[in-house]
CSV table of C-alpha atoms in Angstrom, one decimal:
chain,number,residue,atom,x,y,z
A,229,MET,CA,-4.8,-3.1,-10.6
A,230,THR,CA,-7.5,-3.2,-8.3
A,231,VAL,CA,-10.8,-0.8,-8.5
A,232,GLU,CA,-13.5,-0.8,-5.8
A,233,LYS,CA,-17.0,-0.1,-5.8
A,234,PHE,CA,-17.1,3.5,-4.5
A,235,THR,CA,-18.7,4.4,-0.7
A,236,PRO,CA,-19.2,7.5,0.4
A,237,ASN,CA,-17.5,6.3,3.8
A,238,GLN,CA,-14.2,5.4,1.7
A,239,THR,CA,-14.0,9.1,0.4
A,240,THR,CA,-11.4,10.6,3.2
A,241,THR,CA,-8.7,9.6,5.8
A,242,LEU,CA,-11.6,9.8,8.6
A,243,SER,CA,-12.9,6.5,9.6
A,244,ALA,CA,-15.8,8.1,11.3
A,245,PRO,CA,-18.0,11.6,10.4
A,246,VAL,CA,-16.7,14.6,12.2
A,247,LYS,CA,-18.7,15.0,15.4
A,248,VAL,CA,-20.9,18.2,15.3
A,249,LEU,CA,-23.3,19.5,18.3
A,250,ASP,CA,-25.6,21.0,16.1
A,251,ALA,CA,-25.7,22.8,12.2
A,252,ASP,CA,-26.1,25.9,13.3
A,253,THR,CA,-23.7,26.1,15.7
A,254,ALA,CA,-21.0,24.3,13.4
A,255,GLU,CA,-21.6,26.7,10.5
A,256,LYS,CA,-20.8,29.5,12.9
A,257,LYS,CA,-17.8,28.3,14.1
A,258,ARG,CA,-16.8,27.6,10.7
A,259,ARG,CA,-17.0,30.9,9.5
A,260,VAL,CA,-15.5,32.1,12.4
A,261,SER,CA,-12.0,29.8,12.0
A,262,GLY,CA,-12.4,30.8,8.4
A,263,ASP,CA,-12.5,26.3,8.3
A,264,ALA,CA,-12.4,25.1,4.5
A,265,ARG,CA,-13.9,21.6,4.0
A,266,ILE,CA,-12.5,19.0,1.5
A,267,GLY,CA,-14.2,15.7,0.6
A,268,PHE,CA,-11.8,13.6,-1.2
A,269,VAL,CA,-12.6,10.3,-3.5
A,270,SER,CA,-9.4,8.2,-4.2
A,271,LEU,CA,-10.5,5.0,-7.0
A,272,GLY,CA,-7.5,2.9,-8.7
A,273,CYS,CA,-4.4,1.5,-7.9
A,274,PRO,CA,-1.8,1.7,-5.2
A,275,LYS,CA,0.2,4.0,-7.0
A,276,ASN,CA,-2.8,6.7,-7.6
A,277,LEU,CA,-3.2,6.4,-3.5
A,278,VAL,CA,0.2,7.3,-2.9
A,279,ASP,CA,-0.7,10.3,-5.3
A,280,SER,CA,-3.7,10.7,-3.1
A,281,GLU,CA,-1.8,10.7,-0.1
A,282,ARG,CA,0.3,13.9,-1.3
A,283,ILE,CA,-2.2,16.0,-2.6
A,284,LEU,CA,-4.3,15.6,1.3
A,285,THR,CA,-0.7,15.9,3.1
A,286,GLN,CA,-0.2,19.5,1.0
A,287,LEU,CA,-4.0,20.1,1.5
A,288,ARG,CA,-3.7,19.4,5.5
A,289,THR,CA,-0.4,21.5,5.8
A,290,GLU,CA,-2.2,24.6,4.2
A,291,GLY,CA,-5.2,24.5,7.1
A,292,TYR,CA,-7.6,22.6,4.6
A,293,ASN,CA,-10.0,20.2,6.8
A,294,VAL,CA,-10.6,16.5,5.1
A,295,VAL,CA,-14.2,15.6,5.9
A,296,PRO,CA,-15.7,12.2,5.3
A,297,THR,CA,-19.1,13.3,3.8
A,298,TYR,CA,-20.2,15.1,0.4
A,299,ASN,CA,-22.6,17.2,2.9
A,300,ASP,CA,-19.5,18.4,4.8
A,301,ALA,CA,-17.5,19.3,2.0
A,302,ASP,CA,-17.1,22.9,0.4
A,303,LEU,CA,-15.4,21.0,-2.6
A,304,VAL,CA,-14.7,17.8,-3.7
A,305,ILE,CA,-11.6,16.0,-5.4
A,306,VAL,CA,-11.8,12.7,-6.9
A,307,ASN,CA,-8.6,11.6,-7.9
A,308,THR,CA,-9.6,8.5,-11.1
A,309,CYS,CA,-8.4,6.1,-12.4
A,310,GLY,CA,-8.6,5.2,-16.4
A,311,PHE,CA,-6.6,1.9,-16.9
A,312,ILE,CA,-9.4,0.0,-18.6
A,313,ASP,CA,-12.9,0.7,-19.6
A,314,ALA,CA,-14.8,-1.0,-15.6
A,315,ALA,CA,-12.4,1.7,-14.3
A,316,VAL,CA,-13.2,4.7,-16.8
A,317,GLU,CA,-17.3,3.8,-16.0
A,318,GLU,CA,-16.5,4.1,-12.5
A,319,SER,CA,-14.1,7.0,-12.1
A,320,LEU,CA,-17.3,8.7,-14.7
A,321,ASP,CA,-19.7,7.4,-12.6
A,322,THR,CA,-17.9,8.7,-8.9
A,323,ILE,CA,-17.5,12.1,-10.5
A,324,GLY,CA,-21.6,12.0,-11.4
A,325,GLU,CA,-22.1,11.2,-8.0
A,326,ALA,CA,-19.9,13.7,-6.4
A,327,LEU,CA,-21.9,16.3,-8.3
A,328,LYS,CA,-25.1,15.2,-7.7
A,329,GLU,CA,-24.1,15.6,-3.9
A,330,ASN,CA,-21.8,18.3,-3.5
A,331,GLY,CA,-21.9,20.4,-6.8
A,332,LYS,CA,-18.4,21.4,-6.7
A,333,VAL,CA,-15.9,18.8,-8.0
A,334,ILE,CA,-12.1,18.8,-9.2
A,335,VAL,CA,-10.8,15.8,-11.0
A,336,THR,CA,-7.5,14.7,-11.3
A,337,GLY,CA,-5.5,11.0,-11.7
A,338,CYS,CA,-5.3,9.0,-14.7
A,339,LEU,CA,-8.5,9.5,-16.3
A,340,GLY,CA,-7.8,13.4,-16.4
A,341,VAL,CA,-5.9,13.2,-19.6
A,342,LYS,CA,-9.2,12.4,-21.1
A,343,GLU,CA,-10.8,15.9,-20.3
A,344,ASP,CA,-12.6,16.1,-23.6
A,345,GLU,CA,-14.3,12.7,-22.4
A,346,ILE,CA,-15.0,13.7,-19.2
A,347,ARG,CA,-16.3,17.2,-20.0
A,348,GLU,CA,-18.6,15.5,-22.5
A,349,VAL,CA,-20.2,13.3,-19.4
A,350,HIS,CA,-19.9,15.9,-17.0
A,351,PRO,CA,-19.1,19.5,-18.3
A,352,ASN,CA,-19.8,21.1,-14.7
A,353,VAL,CA,-16.5,20.0,-13.1
A,354,LEU,CA,-14.7,23.0,-12.0
A,355,ALA,CA,-11.0,21.4,-13.3
A,356,ILE,CA,-9.4,18.9,-14.4
A,357,THR,CA,-5.4,17.2,-14.3
A,358,GLY,CA,-4.2,14.3,-15.0
A,359,PRO,CA,-1.8,12.1,-13.1
A,360,HIS,CA,0.5,13.4,-10.3
A,361,ALA,CA,-0.2,16.9,-10.9
A,362,TYR,CA,0.1,17.5,-7.2
A,363,GLU,CA,0.7,21.3,-7.6
A,364,THR,CA,-1.7,22.0,-10.1
A,365,VAL,CA,-4.7,20.3,-7.9
A,366,VAL,CA,-3.6,22.6,-4.9
A,367,GLU,CA,-3.7,26.1,-7.1
A,368,GLN,CA,-7.3,24.8,-8.3
A,369,VAL,CA,-8.3,24.2,-4.7
A,370,HIS,CA,-7.0,27.7,-4.2
A,371,GLU,CA,-9.2,29.0,-6.8
A,372,HIS,CA,-12.2,27.6,-5.8
A,373,LEU,CA,-12.2,27.5,-1.9
A,374,PRO,CA,-9.5,30.4,-0.7
A,375,GLN,CA,-6.4,28.7,1.7
A,376,PRO,CA,-8.2,29.3,5.6
A,377,SER,CA,-6.2,31.0,8.4
A,378,HIS,CA,-4.0,28.6,9.5
A,379,ASN,CA,-2.0,28.1,12.6
A,380,PRO,CA,0.7,25.4,11.9
A,381,PHE,CA,1.8,25.7,15.8
A,382,VAL,CA,-2.1,24.2,16.4
A,383,ASP,CA,-3.0,22.1,13.3
A,384,LEU,CA,0.1,19.9,12.9
A,385,VAL,CA,0.7,17.9,10.1
A,386,PRO,CA,2.9,14.5,10.8
A,387,ASP,CA,6.0,14.2,9.3
A,388,HIS,CA,5.2,11.2,7.6
A,389,GLY,CA,2.3,13.7,6.1
A,390,VAL,CA,-1.5,11.8,5.6
A,391,LYS,CA,-1.7,8.4,4.7
A,392,LEU,CA,-5.1,6.5,3.4
A,393,THR,CA,-3.6,3.3,4.6
A,394,PRO,CA,-3.6,1.7,8.3
A,395,ARG,CA,-1.2,3.1,10.4
A,396,HIS,CA,1.0,-0.4,10.4
A,397,TYR,CA,1.7,-0.5,6.6
A,398,ALA,CA,2.1,2.0,4.0
A,399,TYR,CA,3.0,2.3,0.3
A,400,LEU,CA,6.7,3.6,-1.1
A,401,LYS,CA,6.4,4.9,-4.5
A,402,ILE,CA,9.9,5.3,-6.3
A,403,SER,CA,9.4,6.2,-9.7
A,404,GLU,CA,6.6,7.7,-12.0
A,405,GLY,CA,5.8,6.5,-15.6
A,406,CYS,CA,7.4,3.4,-17.8
A,407,ASN,CA,9.5,3.1,-20.6
A,408,HIS,CA,7.9,0.2,-21.9
A,409,ARG,CA,5.0,0.0,-24.4
A,410,CYS,CA,3.1,-3.0,-24.1
A,411,THR,CA,0.6,-3.1,-26.8
A,412,PHE,CA,-2.4,-3.3,-24.1
A,413,CYS,CA,-1.6,-0.5,-21.9
A,414,ILE,CA,-2.0,3.1,-22.1
A,415,ILE,CA,-0.4,4.0,-18.7
A,416,PRO,CA,2.6,5.8,-20.6
A,417,SER,CA,0.2,8.1,-22.2
A,418,MET,CA,-1.1,9.0,-19.1
A,419,ARG,CA,1.8,8.8,-16.5
A,420,GLY,CA,4.8,9.4,-18.9
A,421,ASP,CA,7.7,8.1,-19.3
A,422,LEU,CA,10.4,6.3,-16.2
A,423,VAL,CA,11.4,9.4,-13.5
A,424,SER,CA,13.1,8.1,-10.6
A,425,LYS,CA,12.9,9.5,-7.2
A,426,PRO,CA,16.0,10.8,-5.6
A,427,VAL,CA,17.5,8.0,-3.7
A,428,GLY,CA,18.0,9.6,-0.8
A,429,GLU,CA,14.6,10.9,-0.7
A,430,ILE,CA,12.6,7.4,-0.9
A,431,LEU,CA,15.0,6.6,2.4
A,432,ASP,CA,14.1,9.6,4.3
A,433,GLU,CA,10.4,8.9,3.2
A,434,ALA,CA,11.0,5.5,4.5
A,435,GLN,CA,12.4,6.0,7.7
A,436,ARG,CA,9.7,8.6,8.4
A,437,LEU,CA,7.5,6.3,7.9
A,438,LYS,CA,9.1,3.7,10.2
A,439,LYS,CA,9.3,6.5,12.9
A,440,ALA,CA,5.2,6.9,12.5
A,441,GLY,CA,4.5,2.9,13.2
A,442,VAL,CA,4.9,1.3,9.6
A,443,LYS,CA,5.8,-1.8,9.9
A,444,GLU,CA,5.5,-3.3,6.5
A,445,LEU,CA,6.6,-1.5,3.0
A,446,LEU,CA,5.1,-2.1,0.1
A,447,VAL,CA,7.7,-0.8,-3.1
A,448,ILE,CA,5.5,0.5,-5.6
A,449,SER,CA,5.9,2.0,-9.1
A,450,GLN,CA,4.7,1.2,-12.7
A,451,ASP,CA,7.9,-0.7,-13.4
A,452,THR,CA,10.1,-1.1,-10.4
A,453,SER,CA,12.7,-3.0,-11.3
A,454,ALA,CA,13.9,-0.3,-13.7
A,455,TYR,CA,14.2,2.2,-10.7
A,456,GLY,CA,17.4,4.3,-11.9
A,457,VAL,CA,17.8,3.3,-15.4
A,458,ASP,CA,16.5,7.0,-16.2
A,459,VAL,CA,19.4,8.5,-14.5
A,460,LYS,CA,21.7,5.8,-15.6
A,461,HIS,CA,22.0,4.5,-11.7
A,462,ARG,CA,23.9,7.4,-10.6
A,463,THR,CA,25.4,7.9,-7.2
A,464,GLY,CA,23.1,9.3,-4.6
A,465,PHE,CA,23.7,10.1,-0.8
A,466,TRP,CA,21.8,9.4,2.1
A,467,ASN,CA,22.9,10.2,5.6
A,468,GLY,CA,26.5,10.7,3.9
A,469,MET,CA,26.9,7.8,2.1
A,470,PRO,CA,26.9,7.0,-1.1
A,471,VAL,CA,24.0,5.0,-2.5
A,472,LYS,CA,23.3,4.2,-6.2
A,473,THR,CA,20.1,5.0,-7.6
A,474,HIS,CA,19.1,1.2,-8.5
A,475,MET,CA,16.8,-1.2,-7.5
A,476,GLN,CA,19.0,-3.8,-5.7
A,477,GLN,CA,20.8,-1.1,-3.7
A,478,LEU,CA,17.6,0.8,-2.6
A,479,CYS,CA,16.3,-2.9,-1.4
A,480,GLU,CA,19.5,-3.3,0.9
A,481,LYS,CA,19.2,-0.2,2.3
A,482,LEU,CA,15.1,-0.6,3.1
A,483,GLY,CA,16.1,-4.0,4.3
A,484,GLU,CA,18.3,-2.5,7.3
A,485,MET,CA,15.7,-0.4,8.3
A,486,GLY,CA,14.1,-3.3,10.3
A,487,MET,CA,10.5,-3.4,8.8
A,488,TRP,CA,8.9,-6.0,6.4
A,489,VAL,CA,9.9,-4.9,2.6
A,490,ARG,CA,7.5,-6.0,0.1
A,491,LEU,CA,7.9,-5.7,-3.9
A,492,HIS,CA,5.2,-5.1,-6.2
A,493,TYR,CA,5.2,-4.6,-9.8
A,494,VAL,CA,8.6,-6.3,-10.7
A,495,TYR,CA,9.3,-6.5,-14.2
A,496,PRO,CA,11.3,-9.6,-15.0
A,497,TYR,CA,15.1,-8.0,-15.9
A,498,PRO,CA,18.0,-10.4,-15.4
A,499,HIS,CA,19.5,-8.3,-12.5
A,500,VAL,CA,15.8,-9.2,-10.6
A,501,ASP,CA,17.9,-12.7,-9.9
A,502,ASN,CA,20.1,-10.6,-7.4
A,503,LEU,CA,17.2,-9.7,-5.2
A,504,ILE,CA,16.5,-13.5,-4.2
A,505,PRO,CA,19.8,-13.6,-2.1
A,506,LEU,CA,18.3,-10.4,0.0
A,507,MET,CA,15.4,-12.6,0.4
A,508,ASN,CA,17.0,-15.3,1.7
A,509,GLU,CA,19.0,-13.7,4.2
A,510,GLY,CA,15.9,-11.7,5.4
A,511,LYS,CA,16.6,-8.2,4.4
A,512,VAL,CA,12.9,-8.1,2.0
A,513,LEU,CA,10.5,-10.4,2.5
A,514,PRO,CA,10.4,-13.1,0.4
A,515,TYR,CA,7.7,-12.3,-2.2
A,516,LEU,CA,7.7,-11.2,-5.9
A,517,ASP,CA,4.9,-9.6,-7.7
A,518,ILE,CA,6.0,-10.5,-11.3
A,519,PRO,CA,3.5,-9.5,-14.2
A,520,PHE,CA,4.1,-12.4,-16.8
A,521,GLN,CA,0.9,-11.9,-18.6
A,522,HIS,CA,1.3,-15.0,-20.8
A,523,ALA,CA,3.3,-18.2,-21.8
A,524,ASN,CA,3.3,-18.5,-25.6
A,525,LYS,CA,6.0,-16.6,-27.6
A,526,ARG,CA,3.7,-14.7,-30.3
A,527,ILE,CA,1.4,-13.8,-28.0
A,528,LEU,CA,4.2,-12.2,-25.6
A,529,ARG,CA,5.6,-10.4,-28.9
A,530,LEU,CA,2.0,-8.8,-29.9
A,531,MET,CA,2.2,-7.9,-26.1
A,532,LYS,CA,5.6,-6.4,-27.1
A,533,ARG,CA,6.4,-8.4,-23.2
A,534,PRO,CA,9.9,-10.1,-22.8
A,535,GLY,CA,10.5,-13.8,-21.8
A,536,SER,CA,9.5,-17.1,-23.0
A,537,ALA,CA,7.5,-19.9,-21.3
A,538,GLU,CA,10.8,-22.2,-20.7
A,539,ARG,CA,13.2,-19.5,-19.6
A,540,THR,CA,10.8,-17.8,-17.4
A,541,LEU,CA,10.2,-22.0,-15.8
A,542,GLU,CA,14.2,-22.0,-15.7
A,543,ARG,CA,14.2,-18.8,-13.8
A,544,ILE,CA,11.4,-20.0,-10.9
A,545,LYS,CA,13.0,-23.2,-10.3
A,546,ALA,CA,16.4,-20.8,-9.3
A,547,TRP,CA,14.8,-19.0,-6.9
A,548,ARG,CA,13.2,-21.6,-5.6
A,549,GLU,CA,16.6,-23.6,-4.9
A,550,GLN,CA,18.3,-20.7,-3.8
A,551,CYS,CA,15.0,-19.6,-1.7
A,552,PRO,CA,12.6,-22.3,-0.7
A,553,GLU,CA,10.2,-20.0,0.9
A,554,LEU,CA,9.8,-17.6,-1.5
A,555,ILE,CA,6.1,-16.2,-2.9
A,556,ILE,CA,5.4,-15.7,-6.2
A,557,ARG,CA,2.4,-13.3,-7.6
A,558,SER,CA,1.7,-12.6,-10.9
A,559,THR,CA,-1.4,-11.5,-13.3
A,560,PHE,CA,-1.8,-12.8,-16.8
A,561,ILE,CA,-4.7,-12.3,-19.7
A,562,VAL,CA,-6.8,-14.4,-21.6
A,563,GLY,CA,-8.2,-13.8,-24.7
A,564,PHE,CA,-5.8,-11.3,-26.2
A,565,PRO,CA,-6.0,-10.7,-30.2
A,566,GLY,CA,-5.3,-13.4,-32.2
A,567,GLU,CA,-4.8,-16.1,-29.0
A,568,THR,CA,-5.6,-19.6,-30.6
A,569,GLU,CA,-6.9,-22.8,-28.7
A,570,ALA,CA,-3.3,-24.4,-28.5
A,571,GLU,CA,-1.8,-20.9,-27.3
A,572,PHE,CA,-4.8,-20.7,-24.2
A,573,GLU,CA,-3.4,-24.2,-23.6
A,574,GLU,CA,-0.1,-23.7,-23.6
A,575,LEU,CA,-0.8,-21.2,-20.9
A,576,LEU,CA,-2.8,-23.2,-18.9
A,577,ASP,CA,0.5,-26.0,-19.1
A,578,PHE,CA,3.0,-23.0,-17.8
A,579,ILE,CA,1.2,-22.2,-14.7
A,580,ARG,CA,0.8,-25.9,-14.1
A,581,GLN,CA,4.5,-26.1,-14.2
A,582,ALA,CA,5.2,-23.1,-12.5
A,583,GLN,CA,2.6,-23.4,-9.5
A,584,LEU,CA,2.8,-19.5,-8.8
A,585,ASP,CA,1.1,-19.0,-5.4
A,586,ARG,CA,-1.0,-16.4,-6.0
A,587,VAL,CA,-2.2,-15.2,-9.7
A,588,GLY,CA,-4.5,-12.8,-11.1
A,589,CYS,CA,-6.2,-12.8,-14.6
A,590,PHE,CA,-8.3,-11.1,-16.9
A,591,ALA,CA,-10.1,-11.5,-20.1
A,592,TYR,CA,-8.7,-8.9,-22.5
A,593,SER,CA,-11.1,-6.2,-23.1
A,594,GLU,CA,-10.1,-3.2,-25.3
A,595,VAL,CA,-8.8,-0.1,-24.4
A,596,ASP,CA,-9.4,3.2,-25.9
A,597,GLY,CA,-5.9,4.2,-27.5
A,598,ALA,CA,-4.2,0.8,-26.7
A,599,LYS,CA,-2.4,-0.5,-29.8
A,600,ALA,CA,-3.9,-4.1,-29.3
A,601,ASN,CA,-7.0,-2.7,-30.8
A,602,GLU,CA,-5.5,-2.8,-34.1
A,603,LEU,CA,-4.4,-6.7,-33.8
A,604,PRO,CA,-6.8,-9.0,-36.1
A,605,ASP,CA,-8.3,-11.7,-35.2
A,606,PRO,CA,-10.2,-10.4,-31.7
A,607,VAL,CA,-11.4,-13.5,-29.4
A,608,PRO,CA,-15.2,-13.9,-29.2
A,609,GLU,CA,-16.4,-12.6,-25.9
A,610,ASP,CA,-18.1,-16.0,-24.9
A,611,VAL,CA,-14.2,-17.8,-26.0
A,612,LYS,CA,-13.0,-15.2,-23.7
A,613,GLN,CA,-15.0,-15.5,-21.0
A,614,ASP,CA,-14.8,-19.4,-21.0
A,615,ARG,CA,-10.7,-19.3,-21.4
A,616,LEU,CA,-11.0,-17.0,-17.9
A,617,ALA,CA,-13.0,-19.3,-16.1
A,618,ARG,CA,-10.8,-22.3,-17.3
A,619,PHE,CA,-7.5,-20.7,-16.4
A,620,MET,CA,-9.3,-19.7,-12.6
A,621,GLN,CA,-10.0,-23.5,-12.3
A,622,VAL,CA,-6.8,-24.6,-12.8
A,623,GLN,CA,-5.2,-22.1,-11.0
A,624,GLY,CA,-7.3,-22.3,-8.1
A,625,GLU,CA,-6.3,-26.0,-7.6
A,626,ILE,CA,-2.8,-25.1,-7.7
A,627,SER,CA,-3.5,-22.4,-4.9
A,628,ALA,CA,-5.6,-24.7,-3.0
A,629,GLN,CA,-2.5,-27.3,-2.9
A,630,ARG,CA,0.1,-24.8,-2.0
A,631,LEU,CA,-1.8,-23.3,1.0
A,632,ARG,CA,-2.6,-26.7,2.2
A,633,SER,CA,1.3,-26.8,2.2
A,634,ARG,CA,1.0,-24.7,5.3
A,635,ILE,CA,-0.8,-26.2,7.5
A,636,GLY,CA,1.2,-27.5,10.7
A,637,LYS,CA,3.4,-24.7,10.0
A,638,GLU,CA,3.8,-21.3,12.2
A,639,TYR,CA,3.7,-17.9,10.8
A,640,LEU,CA,4.1,-14.5,12.0
A,641,VAL,CA,1.2,-12.8,11.2
A,642,VAL,CA,0.7,-8.8,11.0
A,643,ILE,CA,-3.1,-7.9,12.2
A,644,ASP,CA,-4.7,-5.9,9.8
A,645,GLU,CA,-8.7,-5.6,11.7
A,646,VAL,CA,-10.8,-7.5,14.0
A,647,THR,CA,-14.1,-8.3,12.9
A,648,SER,CA,-17.5,-10.1,14.6
A,649,GLU,CA,-15.6,-13.7,13.9
A,650,GLY,CA,-12.3,-12.7,15.2
A,651,ALA,CA,-8.8,-11.3,14.2
A,652,VAL,CA,-7.7,-11.1,10.5
A,653,GLY,CA,-4.6,-10.5,9.3
A,654,ARG,CA,-1.5,-11.5,6.6
A,655,CYS,CA,1.6,-13.4,7.3
A,656,PHE,CA,4.6,-12.6,4.9
A,657,ALA,CA,3.2,-14.4,2.1
A,658,ASP,CA,0.2,-12.4,1.7
A,659,ALA,CA,-0.1,-8.6,0.3
A,660,PRO,CA,-2.9,-6.7,1.3
A,661,GLU,CA,-5.8,-6.1,-0.5
A,662,VAL,CA,-4.6,-8.5,-3.3
A,663,ASP,CA,-3.7,-11.9,-1.9
A,664,GLY,CA,-5.4,-14.0,0.9
A,665,VAL,CA,-5.6,-13.7,4.6
A,666,VAL,CA,-5.0,-15.4,7.8
A,667,HIS,CA,-8.4,-16.1,10.0
A,668,LEU,CA,-7.8,-16.2,14.0
A,669,ASN,CA,-11.1,-17.0,14.8
A,670,GLY,CA,-12.7,-16.4,18.5
A,671,VAL,CA,-9.5,-14.0,18.9
A,672,TYR,CA,-10.6,-10.6,19.6
A,673,ASP,CA,-7.6,-9.2,22.3
A,674,LEU,CA,-5.9,-7.6,19.5
A,675,ASN,CA,-5.4,-4.4,17.5
A,676,PRO,CA,-4.5,-3.4,14.3
A,677,GLY,CA,-0.6,-3.3,13.6
A,678,ASP,CA,-0.2,-6.3,16.5
A,679,GLN,CA,2.0,-9.6,15.2
A,680,VAL,CA,1.4,-12.7,16.5
A,681,TRP,CA,2.8,-16.7,15.9
A,682,CYS,CA,0.3,-18.9,15.2
A,683,GLU,CA,0.0,-22.3,13.4
A,684,ILE,CA,-2.1,-23.0,10.4
A,685,ILE,CA,-4.6,-25.6,10.9
A,686,HIS,CA,-7.0,-25.0,7.6
A,687,SER,CA,-7.2,-23.3,4.0
A,688,ASN,CA,-9.0,-23.1,0.9
A,689,GLU,CA,-8.2,-21.4,-2.2
A,690,HIS,CA,-7.2,-18.1,-1.2
A,691,ASP,CA,-7.4,-18.3,2.8
A,692,CYS,CA,-5.9,-19.8,5.7
A,693,TRP,CA,-7.3,-20.2,9.4
A,694,GLY,CA,-4.8,-20.2,12.3
A,695,VAL,CA,-4.7,-20.9,16.3
A,696,LEU,CA,-2.3,-19.1,18.1
A,697,VAL,CA,1.1,-20.8,19.4
A,698,GLU,CA,1.7,-18.4,22.5
A,699,GLU,CA,-0.1,-16.2,24.4
A,700,GLU,CA,2.2,-13.1,24.4
A,701,LEU,CA,2.1,-10.8,21.2
A,702,ALA,CA,5.3,-11.3,18.9
A,703,GLU,CA,8.0,-8.6,19.5
A,704,SER,CA,7.2,-6.1,16.4
A,705,VAL,CA,9.5,-6.4,13.4
A,706,GLY,CA,12.4,-3.8,13.9
A,707,GLU,CA,11.8,-3.7,17.5
């Protein structure tokens, strides 16, 4: 999960404020046109971001304008995160800021399931809903800000809808909810059990995104590997052809569209092994985001997580033998209730052997409603922080070594931005926001979405530096 610090210029799809000649003229024009303006704050993980995109798309379809500042908005929607205490605090702070700056606020998202908690702090919010309550949010907007006059032939919304990501990549959510009951997690209580989207709808959406210029799909859900389990992997249809509601078949079809396909939140089911050949064939990126969480069997049982260190190491070895370029990203929790020093050392030994490319680690913190709160022998906070520091030191050395192995090799890099120091992009090994980047210092004549070949000449624990190996822009993936 990524929780970013809120700043007002991150609240909408617009990169700059609406140009206004003078306030009086703008207000007169708004009254005549029946304009209705929405401010939007999206917090939390990419799954929340997709929910925000869907709400904004519907509002734009109905003629509402999306504006980048509180003062310009008639009403503000805050899509909250409630996964950990820090996210809850940020969500409550953001709601408070929106109320202070604007006064009219609708709250939705994961924290919305705790309406009493929100109203205790902010009793003046207009309405509250939980996650993926798209229709209800729009109905609440109608109630407090009537639908404006709208000419669908003038105010067009693109087929792919409103996107909150750069034009060249997009998140593709394939399901809602989760059937697991990990003791440290409260997501099922917020988002419910697994509900898979029809495979045809997913593939239609992917095709629309490609036509809109998207070159990289980031496949997300609460449990990507479980796609189709709730409908017993029934056969759907796309373009008149049968396609099973199954992760492997979905990836095969996505891989035929000529875009980078990157898999996130992959629970380590046995059938994940069948995805490795697709990666080796170039149909999907050789990149797996698998949250292992720990290595000790007893701690994993307390977490209600599957697997063991020995079997996981065997699978990682087999995956890399089939696909040597495979990048593995994972997350872990240290200081889980009852974790002993010996069990933590076992985790350190595991990451030394696993040699994972990208790793995030969190010191365990209680989340209101999580079963793990009831476990005995909580780890003292100073011990948790010490273990977190030791873990990251070991993983930092591993990451630095693995990135050094890229020096001298050539990679296709997609440009995400151009800064004062030069272009910044990513190769297949780097997911946006959560992984490192490739710096092309001194290179300015590129645009976001461009793809270039570069040679890696330097690296540190997180990032790489490269130089262009040819003058011409590389052909875009799929062209």
